[in-house]
Structures are given as structure tokens and as C-alpha cells.
Coordinates of C-alpha atoms in Angstrom, one line a residue:
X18 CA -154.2 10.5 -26.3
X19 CA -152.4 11.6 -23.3
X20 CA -155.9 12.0 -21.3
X21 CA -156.6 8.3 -22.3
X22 CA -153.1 7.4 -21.2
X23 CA -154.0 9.0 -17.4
X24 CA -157.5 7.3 -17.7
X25 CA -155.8 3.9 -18.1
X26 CA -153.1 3.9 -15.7
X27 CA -155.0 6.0 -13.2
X28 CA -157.9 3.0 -13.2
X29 CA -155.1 0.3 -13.4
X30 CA -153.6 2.0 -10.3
X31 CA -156.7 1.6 -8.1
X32 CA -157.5 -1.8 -9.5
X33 CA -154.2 -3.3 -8.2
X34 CA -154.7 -1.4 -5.0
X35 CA -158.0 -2.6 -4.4
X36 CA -156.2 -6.0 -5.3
X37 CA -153.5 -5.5 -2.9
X38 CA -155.2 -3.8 0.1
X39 CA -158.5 -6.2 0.5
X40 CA -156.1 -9.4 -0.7
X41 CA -156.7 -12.1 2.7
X42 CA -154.5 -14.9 2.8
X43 CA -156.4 -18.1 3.5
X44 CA -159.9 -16.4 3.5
X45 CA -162.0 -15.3 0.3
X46 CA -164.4 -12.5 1.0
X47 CA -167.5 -11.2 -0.6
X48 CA -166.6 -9.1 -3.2
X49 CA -165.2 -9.0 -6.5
X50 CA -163.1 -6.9 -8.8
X51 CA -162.6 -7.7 -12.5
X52 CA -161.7 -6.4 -15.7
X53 CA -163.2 -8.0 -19.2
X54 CA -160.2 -8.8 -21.2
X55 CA -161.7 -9.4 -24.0
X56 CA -163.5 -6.4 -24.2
X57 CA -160.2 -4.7 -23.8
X58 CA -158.2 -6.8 -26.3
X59 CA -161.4 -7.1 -29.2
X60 CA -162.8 -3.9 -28.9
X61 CA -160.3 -1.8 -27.2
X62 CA -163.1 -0.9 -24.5
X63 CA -162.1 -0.6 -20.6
X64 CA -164.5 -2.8 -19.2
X65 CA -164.2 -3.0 -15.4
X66 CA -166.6 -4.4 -12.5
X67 CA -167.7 -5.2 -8.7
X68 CA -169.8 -7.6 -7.6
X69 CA -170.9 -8.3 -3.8
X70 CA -171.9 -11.7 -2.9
X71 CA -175.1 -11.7 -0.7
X72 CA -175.3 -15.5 -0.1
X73 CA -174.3 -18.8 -1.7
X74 CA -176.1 -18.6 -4.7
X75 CA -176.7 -14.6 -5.5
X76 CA -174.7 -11.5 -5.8
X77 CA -175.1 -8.2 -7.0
X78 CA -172.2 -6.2 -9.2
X79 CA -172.1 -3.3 -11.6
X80 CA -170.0 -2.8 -15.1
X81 CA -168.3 0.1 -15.9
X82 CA -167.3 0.2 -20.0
X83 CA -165.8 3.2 -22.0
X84 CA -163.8 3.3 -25.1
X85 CA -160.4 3.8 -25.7
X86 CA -160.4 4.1 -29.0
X87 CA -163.5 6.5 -30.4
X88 CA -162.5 5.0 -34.2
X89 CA -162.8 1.2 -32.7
X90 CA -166.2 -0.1 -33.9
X91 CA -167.6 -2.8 -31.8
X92 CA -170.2 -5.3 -32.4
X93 CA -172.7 -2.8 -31.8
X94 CA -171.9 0.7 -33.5
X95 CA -169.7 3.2 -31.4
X96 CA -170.5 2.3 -27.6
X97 CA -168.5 4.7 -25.8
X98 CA -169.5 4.3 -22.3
X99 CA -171.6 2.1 -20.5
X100 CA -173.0 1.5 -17.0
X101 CA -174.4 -2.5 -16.3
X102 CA -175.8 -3.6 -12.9
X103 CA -176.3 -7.0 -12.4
X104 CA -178.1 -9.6 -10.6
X105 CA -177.1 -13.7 -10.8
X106 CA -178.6 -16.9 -9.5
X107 CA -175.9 -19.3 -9.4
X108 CA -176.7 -23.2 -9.9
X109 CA -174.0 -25.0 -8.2
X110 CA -172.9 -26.7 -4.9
X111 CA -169.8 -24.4 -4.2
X112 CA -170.2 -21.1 -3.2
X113 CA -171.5 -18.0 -5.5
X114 CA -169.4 -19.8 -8.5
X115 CA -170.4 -22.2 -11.5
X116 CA -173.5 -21.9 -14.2
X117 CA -175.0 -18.6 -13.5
X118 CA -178.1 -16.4 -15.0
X119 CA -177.8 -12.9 -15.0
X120 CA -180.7 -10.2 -15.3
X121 CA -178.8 -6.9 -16.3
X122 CA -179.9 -3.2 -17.2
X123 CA -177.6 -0.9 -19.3
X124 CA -177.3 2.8 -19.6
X125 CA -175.2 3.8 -22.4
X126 CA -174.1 6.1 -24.7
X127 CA -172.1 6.3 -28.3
X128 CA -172.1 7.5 -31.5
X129 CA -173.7 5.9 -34.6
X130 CA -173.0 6.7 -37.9
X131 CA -176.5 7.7 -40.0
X132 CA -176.6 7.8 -43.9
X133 CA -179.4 10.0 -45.1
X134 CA -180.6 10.2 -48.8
X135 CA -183.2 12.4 -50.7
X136 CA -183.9 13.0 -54.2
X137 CA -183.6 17.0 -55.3
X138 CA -186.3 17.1 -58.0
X139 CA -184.4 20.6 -59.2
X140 CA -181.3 19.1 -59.4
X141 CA -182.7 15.8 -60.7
X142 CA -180.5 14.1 -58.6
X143 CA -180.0 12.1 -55.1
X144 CA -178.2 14.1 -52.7
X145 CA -176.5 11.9 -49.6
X146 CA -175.5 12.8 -46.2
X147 CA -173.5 11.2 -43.7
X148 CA -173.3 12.1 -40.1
X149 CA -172.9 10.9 -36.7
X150 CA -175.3 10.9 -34.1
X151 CA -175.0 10.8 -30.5
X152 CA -177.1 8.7 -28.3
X153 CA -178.0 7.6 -24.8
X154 CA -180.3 4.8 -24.1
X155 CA -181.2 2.4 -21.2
X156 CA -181.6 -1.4 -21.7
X157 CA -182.4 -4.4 -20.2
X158 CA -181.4 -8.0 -20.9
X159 CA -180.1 -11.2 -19.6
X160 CA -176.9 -13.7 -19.6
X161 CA -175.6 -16.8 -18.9
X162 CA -172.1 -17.6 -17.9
X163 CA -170.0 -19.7 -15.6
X164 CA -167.7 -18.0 -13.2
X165 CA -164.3 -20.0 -10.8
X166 CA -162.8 -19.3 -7.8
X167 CA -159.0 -20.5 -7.1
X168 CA -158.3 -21.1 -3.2
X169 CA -156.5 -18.1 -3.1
X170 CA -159.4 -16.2 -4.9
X171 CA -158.3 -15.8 -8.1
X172 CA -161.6 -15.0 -10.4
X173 CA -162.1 -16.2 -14.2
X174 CA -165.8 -16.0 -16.0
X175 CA -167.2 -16.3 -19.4
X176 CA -170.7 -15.1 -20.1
X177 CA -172.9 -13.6 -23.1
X178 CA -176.0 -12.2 -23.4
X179 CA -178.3 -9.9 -24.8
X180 CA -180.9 -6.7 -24.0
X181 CA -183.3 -5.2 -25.4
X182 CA -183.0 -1.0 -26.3
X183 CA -186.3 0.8 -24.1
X184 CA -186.2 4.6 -25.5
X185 CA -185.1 4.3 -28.4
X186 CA -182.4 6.6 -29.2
X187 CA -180.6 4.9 -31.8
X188 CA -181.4 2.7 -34.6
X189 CA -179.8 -0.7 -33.4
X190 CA -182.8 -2.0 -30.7
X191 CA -179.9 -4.7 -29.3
X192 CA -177.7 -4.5 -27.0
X193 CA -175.0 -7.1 -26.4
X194 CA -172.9 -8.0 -23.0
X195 CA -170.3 -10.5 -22.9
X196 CA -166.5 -11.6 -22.3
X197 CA -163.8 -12.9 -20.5
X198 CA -162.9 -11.6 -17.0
X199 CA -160.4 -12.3 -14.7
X200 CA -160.3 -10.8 -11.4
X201 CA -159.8 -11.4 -7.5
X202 CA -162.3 -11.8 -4.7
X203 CA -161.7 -10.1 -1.8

């Protein structure tokens, strides 16, 4: 618990200086930090992320995602870590902000719990086994969202979406990607 406990505050530490240090007064930058609160609140799942604008209606960005909490089951099994770079096309007028698609791909790794049964002809019975099993797989996926900017560059988005497993690793095919993020641009 006390390693988690560094993890957090160490990675709230830098957030807020990242905040503080490339925070402009009257001008919003290019970049973005945020942190999915309701990853962090439903799942107990850090969920953190940059994103670069490269013109008025693309930007680049990458997730960072592990678990707090290795009992916590999410939607999707036991994700404990995850690593999700972006691309989105934005359709609006104002500037990298509004309706937005997203093509994303997703390395990531957990544990699944497997339940395994055979029947013991000597025994006459079923035996069971339960175990966990680790996994890392890659997926790709897409999402829609809408993201605003406050004149002082306060950043809030919503977004879901939804990728498809490539190698295998693990017996849900699915991955999921979604939230509610609030972060600054800088």
C-alpha cells in the first residue's frame, strides 16, 4: 500500500507542476494534460494523458492507465496497466475542441480469472480449478467524444469507445476506453 501511496502522490506532484510551470496567462498553448476521473472514481484506475494539438482540427495524445486497486474489477476483467495513443479529427469551428473521432491502439496487461473443469473417470467425479492468468495484448479501436476549452484553458471531455483484441492473450476479444477528464492546456 505504501508503494501505491508514492505512485499516487509522486504522479499528482508532477501533474500540478506540469500545471503550474506551462500555465500562460491570456494564451492557451498546444498541449494538454488530463486525468480520467471517472476512471479513478469507478474503477479505482489512474488514468492520466497528453495530447499535442498539431492544427485546428487534429491532435495527437497518449493514455497512461494502471490500477490502484489489484482486487478492483473493471468492466473488462483485471486491466492493470495500459498504454493508449490517440489520433482525433475534430468537427467544429473553434479550435481543436467540440465532437471529435478518435482512432486509438492499446497495449495492455492484467489478470483474468480462468475456471477450468474436467471429469476424473477414476474418481467419477468433476474436478474444478480456478486460477489467474496473466496477459498482455495490443488492440485497436475507435471513439467518439466532445472535448471544451475555458478562456483560461481549463479542459473537460467525455468520450467512449471500443477496440478490438489482435493476439489474443486473453479470453475477452474487447477492449473498452472511456470517461470523464478534466485537465489544462498549456
Amino acid at each position: 500500500k505504501l508503494i501505491i501511496m508514492k505512485k499516487i502522490t509522486i504522479t499528482c506532484l508532477l501533474f500540478i507542476t506540469c500545471l503550474c510551470v506551462f500555465a500562460q496567462d491570456n494564451e492557451i498553448g498546444n498541449n494538454e494534460l488530463k486525468i480520467n476521473m471517472s476512471n479513478l472514481i469507478g474503477f479505482k484506475w489512474l488514468d492520466i494523458g497528453y495530447e499535442h494539438i498539431l492544427n485546428e482540427e487534429s491532435t495527437i495524445g497518449a493514455g497512461l492507465l494502471f490500477s490502484l486497486d489489484k482486487e478492483s474489477m473493471g468492466l473488462e476483467e483485471y486491466r492493470t496497466f495500459s498504454l493508449t495513443p490517440y489520433y482525433r479529427h475534430f468537427f467544429s469551428n473553434k479550435y481543436a475542441q467540440g465532437f471529435f473521432v478518435e482512432v486509438f491502439s492499446m497495449l495492455h496487461s492484467g489478470e483474468e480469472e480462468v475456471y477450468d473443469s474436467y471429469y476424473d473417470s477414476q474418481s467419477d467425479s468433476y474436478i474444478y480449478n480456478d486460477y489467474e492468468n496473466k496477459y498482455t495484448d495490443f488492440a485497436i479501436g475507435i471513439s467518439a467524444g466532445a472535448k471544451w476549452i475555458s478562456d483560461r484553458g481549463f479542459v473537460a471531455e467525455i468520450y467512449a469507445g471500443i477496440g478490438r483484441d489482435l493476439l489474443n492473450q486473453n479470453d475477452v476479444e474487447v477492449v473498452g476506453r472511456g470517461g470523464v477528464a478534466i485537465g489544462y492546456r498549456f
